[in-house]
Amino acid sequence: MPTSIVWFKTDLRLHDNEALVKAIQQNNSVVPVFCIDDDQFGKTKFGFEKTGSFRAQFLLESLADLDTQLRKLKSGLVIVRGIPEEELPRVARLYNAKKVYAKKEVTTDEKKQEERVVAALWKQGCMVETFSTSTLYHAEDLPFPLRGIPDVFTTFRKKIEKEAGIRPVFHKPDSIPSPIIPLMELPSLEELGLEEIALDSRAAITFKGGETEGLKRLNDYIFKTEAIATYKETRNGLLGKNYSSKFSPWLAMGCLSPREVYHEVKKYEAKNGANKSTYWMIFELLWRDYFRFMMKKHRNKLFLSGGIKNIAPKLSKPNAEVLQRWINGETGQDFIDANMRELKLTGFMSNRGRQNVASYLCHELDTDWRYGAAYFEEILIDYDPSSNWGNWAYIAGVGNDPRVERHFDPQKQADDYDAKKTYRDLWLQEA
Ligand SMILES: Cc1cc2nc3c(=O)[nH]c(=O)nc-3n(C[C@H](O)[C@H](O)[C@H](O)COP(=O)(O)OP(=O)(O)OC[C@H]3O[C@@H](n4cnc5c(N)ncnc54)[C@H](O)[C@@H]3O)c2cc1C
């Protein structure tokens, strides 16, 4: 009577989760496990926390919700803390599990960890099977081989839109056969070495982790408010809950599946008609896929200062004072400062803001872009390795941008996108 483990990582959901569905189909007993990975906490070589308080809080909320959803199906979440290559084999021995089902990784560190876990489990006769669960287009459905994935986004998009399809979602299971799973205990932020957060009342939205909240936001944005209908016109906004979808934290933690988003947009279109805004939401999800597939193709190059273009770095070590002023929103450039303050106090910043502050750090402050990416890694509630490092490399001019340097003029950008200074006034005043 086989027992297997489903190793949850950044796929904290029951809907559209192939690893979970396959484990239930192929086993008599399934043990859902999450390992709070010690390597995800503590400082990186750039001097920032690998995971800051905003994302850690979102993770804890997501785990609590996943456990609640699992218990409704007569299962539950086993929480362990430590190093996955030690903890997964230990749990497998405890439950006499012969197989582990998990999400397939693409980025360097995550891939290496996956390999270490596979090797450690192999030694005790436990197999691992991984599944692509995080992209809109399944890796196997791409109309090009891995090495031939176009480096230019438009070429990638046009070919994929013409020649590939999007798979249906895997439905949420009706029940999960599990042994009795003890009630879980989650650490506090303090126990993770992080400070408690007090959310700034000016935040555009209050993010709460978990599949339940992610699906609620999806429904609110598409059906309840129908903000989706004007997304193309509003997506470059800076203020409020609905100028953009705010799906990113749930997508990054895997509480929402991009395919679920796609099929809900299609449902909306079937009822209300398609327009350029509904198309544009899917277009943006393609950017997300694109950075994942670029990571798969170029491996660790998108984490190196010279990127995929092998360009020599401008500076090896940043000026600490200059970097800190950028982080604190004290550069003297008001559009940059407003955005950086919003980020520091809420863990979120609009796409327009991110492009500007990244360009400013790289091209005005002449700073090694990786320090900016590493700060974003700490602070962003929606941090995702492929989207973050891919976008940073793109703006730094060492990634996939066919243009040599994408240089934003912050004053012009402020005039175009914050003509009445409402956004700057909000974030530059004292809280
Ligand atoms: C320097 C920089 C760093 C970034 N770091 C991250 C990151 O760590 N995590 C992250 O999810 N996004 C990142 N982005 C992309 C983008 O800024 C955010 O996805 C977006 O602002 C999130 O808000 P939203 O969900 O309301 O987006 P919407 O405009 O509503 O877009 C819908 C979804 O499409 C995807 N998307 C949109 N734009 C991009 C893009 N340029 N690249 C990849 N996916 C995109 C996201 O999943 C997003 O949730 C970064 C962009 C830049 C310029």
CSV table of C-alpha atoms and ligand atoms in Angstrom, one decimal, residues 231 244-248 251 281 284-285 287-288 291 348-351 354-355 358 376 380 382-384 387-388 391-392 395, ligand 1:
chain,number,residue,atom,x,y,z
A,231,TYR,CA,-6.6,47.0,-17.4
A,244,SER,CA,-3.3,46.6,-11.8
A,245,SER,CA,-4.4,43.1,-10.7
A,246,LYS,CA,-2.0,42.7,-7.7
A,247,PHE,CA,-2.0,39.0,-8.4
A,248,SER,CA,1.8,38.9,-8.2
A,251,LEU,CA,1.4,33.9,-8.2
A,281,MET,CA,-3.5,40.4,-18.8
A,284,GLU,CA,1.7,40.1,-19.0
A,285,LEU,CA,1.5,36.5,-17.8
A,287,TRP,CA,6.3,38.0,-19.6
A,288,ARG,CA,6.3,35.9,-16.5
A,291,PHE,CA,11.6,35.0,-17.7
A,348,PHE,CA,5.1,46.4,-3.0
A,349,MET,CA,5.7,48.8,-5.9
A,350,SER,CA,4.0,49.2,-9.2
A,351,ASN,CA,5.6,48.0,-12.4
A,354,ARG,CA,10.1,49.3,-10.5
A,355,GLN,CA,11.3,50.1,-14.0
A,358,ALA,CA,15.9,50.1,-11.3
A,376,PHE,CA,14.3,43.6,-4.0
A,380,LEU,CA,9.3,42.4,-2.2
A,382,ASP,CA,6.0,39.1,-4.6
A,383,TYR,CA,9.6,38.3,-5.0
A,384,ASP,CA,10.1,35.6,-7.6
A,387,SER,CA,10.9,37.7,-12.7
A,388,ASN,CA,13.1,39.7,-10.4
A,391,ASN,CA,13.7,42.2,-15.1
A,392,TRP,CA,16.7,43.7,-13.4
A,395,ILE,CA,16.9,47.1,-17.3
B,1,LIG,C1,13.1,45.6,-11.6
B,1,LIG,C2,11.9,44.8,-11.6
B,1,LIG,C3,11.8,43.7,-10.7
B,1,LIG,C4,10.6,42.9,-10.7
B,1,LIG,N1,10.5,41.9,-9.8
B,1,LIG,C5,9.4,41.1,-9.8
B,1,LIG,C6,9.3,40.0,-8.9
B,1,LIG,O1,10.2,39.7,-8.1
B,1,LIG,N2,8.1,39.3,-8.9
B,1,LIG,C7,7.1,39.5,-9.8
B,1,LIG,O2,6.1,38.8,-9.7
B,1,LIG,N3,7.2,40.5,-10.7
B,1,LIG,C8,8.3,41.3,-10.7
B,1,LIG,N4,8.4,42.4,-11.6
B,1,LIG,C9,7.4,42.5,-12.6
B,1,LIG,C10,6.2,43.4,-12.3
B,1,LIG,O3,6.7,44.7,-11.9
B,1,LIG,C11,5.3,42.8,-11.3
B,1,LIG,O4,4.9,41.5,-11.6
B,1,LIG,C12,4.0,43.7,-11.2
B,1,LIG,O5,4.2,45.0,-10.9
B,1,LIG,C13,3.1,43.1,-10.1
B,1,LIG,O6,1.9,43.8,-10.0
B,1,LIG,P1,0.5,43.2,-10.5
B,1,LIG,O7,0.3,41.8,-10.1
B,1,LIG,O8,-0.5,44.2,-10.2
B,1,LIG,O9,0.8,43.2,-12.1
B,1,LIG,P2,-0.2,43.2,-13.3
B,1,LIG,O10,0.2,44.4,-14.2
B,1,LIG,O11,-1.6,43.1,-12.9
B,1,LIG,O12,0.3,42.0,-14.2
B,1,LIG,C14,-0.3,40.7,-14.0
B,1,LIG,C15,0.7,39.7,-13.7
B,1,LIG,O13,1.6,39.5,-14.9
B,1,LIG,C16,3.0,39.3,-14.4
B,1,LIG,N5,3.8,40.4,-14.9
B,1,LIG,C17,3.5,41.6,-15.2
B,1,LIG,N6,4.6,42.3,-15.6
B,1,LIG,C18,5.6,41.5,-15.5
B,1,LIG,C19,7.0,41.6,-15.8
B,1,LIG,N7,7.6,42.7,-16.3
B,1,LIG,N8,7.8,40.5,-15.6
B,1,LIG,C20,7.3,39.3,-15.2
B,1,LIG,N9,6.0,39.2,-14.9
B,1,LIG,C21,5.2,40.2,-15.1
B,1,LIG,C22,2.9,39.2,-12.9
B,1,LIG,O14,2.8,37.9,-12.5
B,1,LIG,C23,1.7,40.0,-12.6
B,1,LIG,O15,1.1,39.6,-11.4
B,1,LIG,C24,9.6,43.2,-11.6
B,1,LIG,C25,9.7,44.2,-12.5
B,1,LIG,C26,10.8,45.0,-12.5
B,1,LIG,C27,10.9,46.1,-13.5
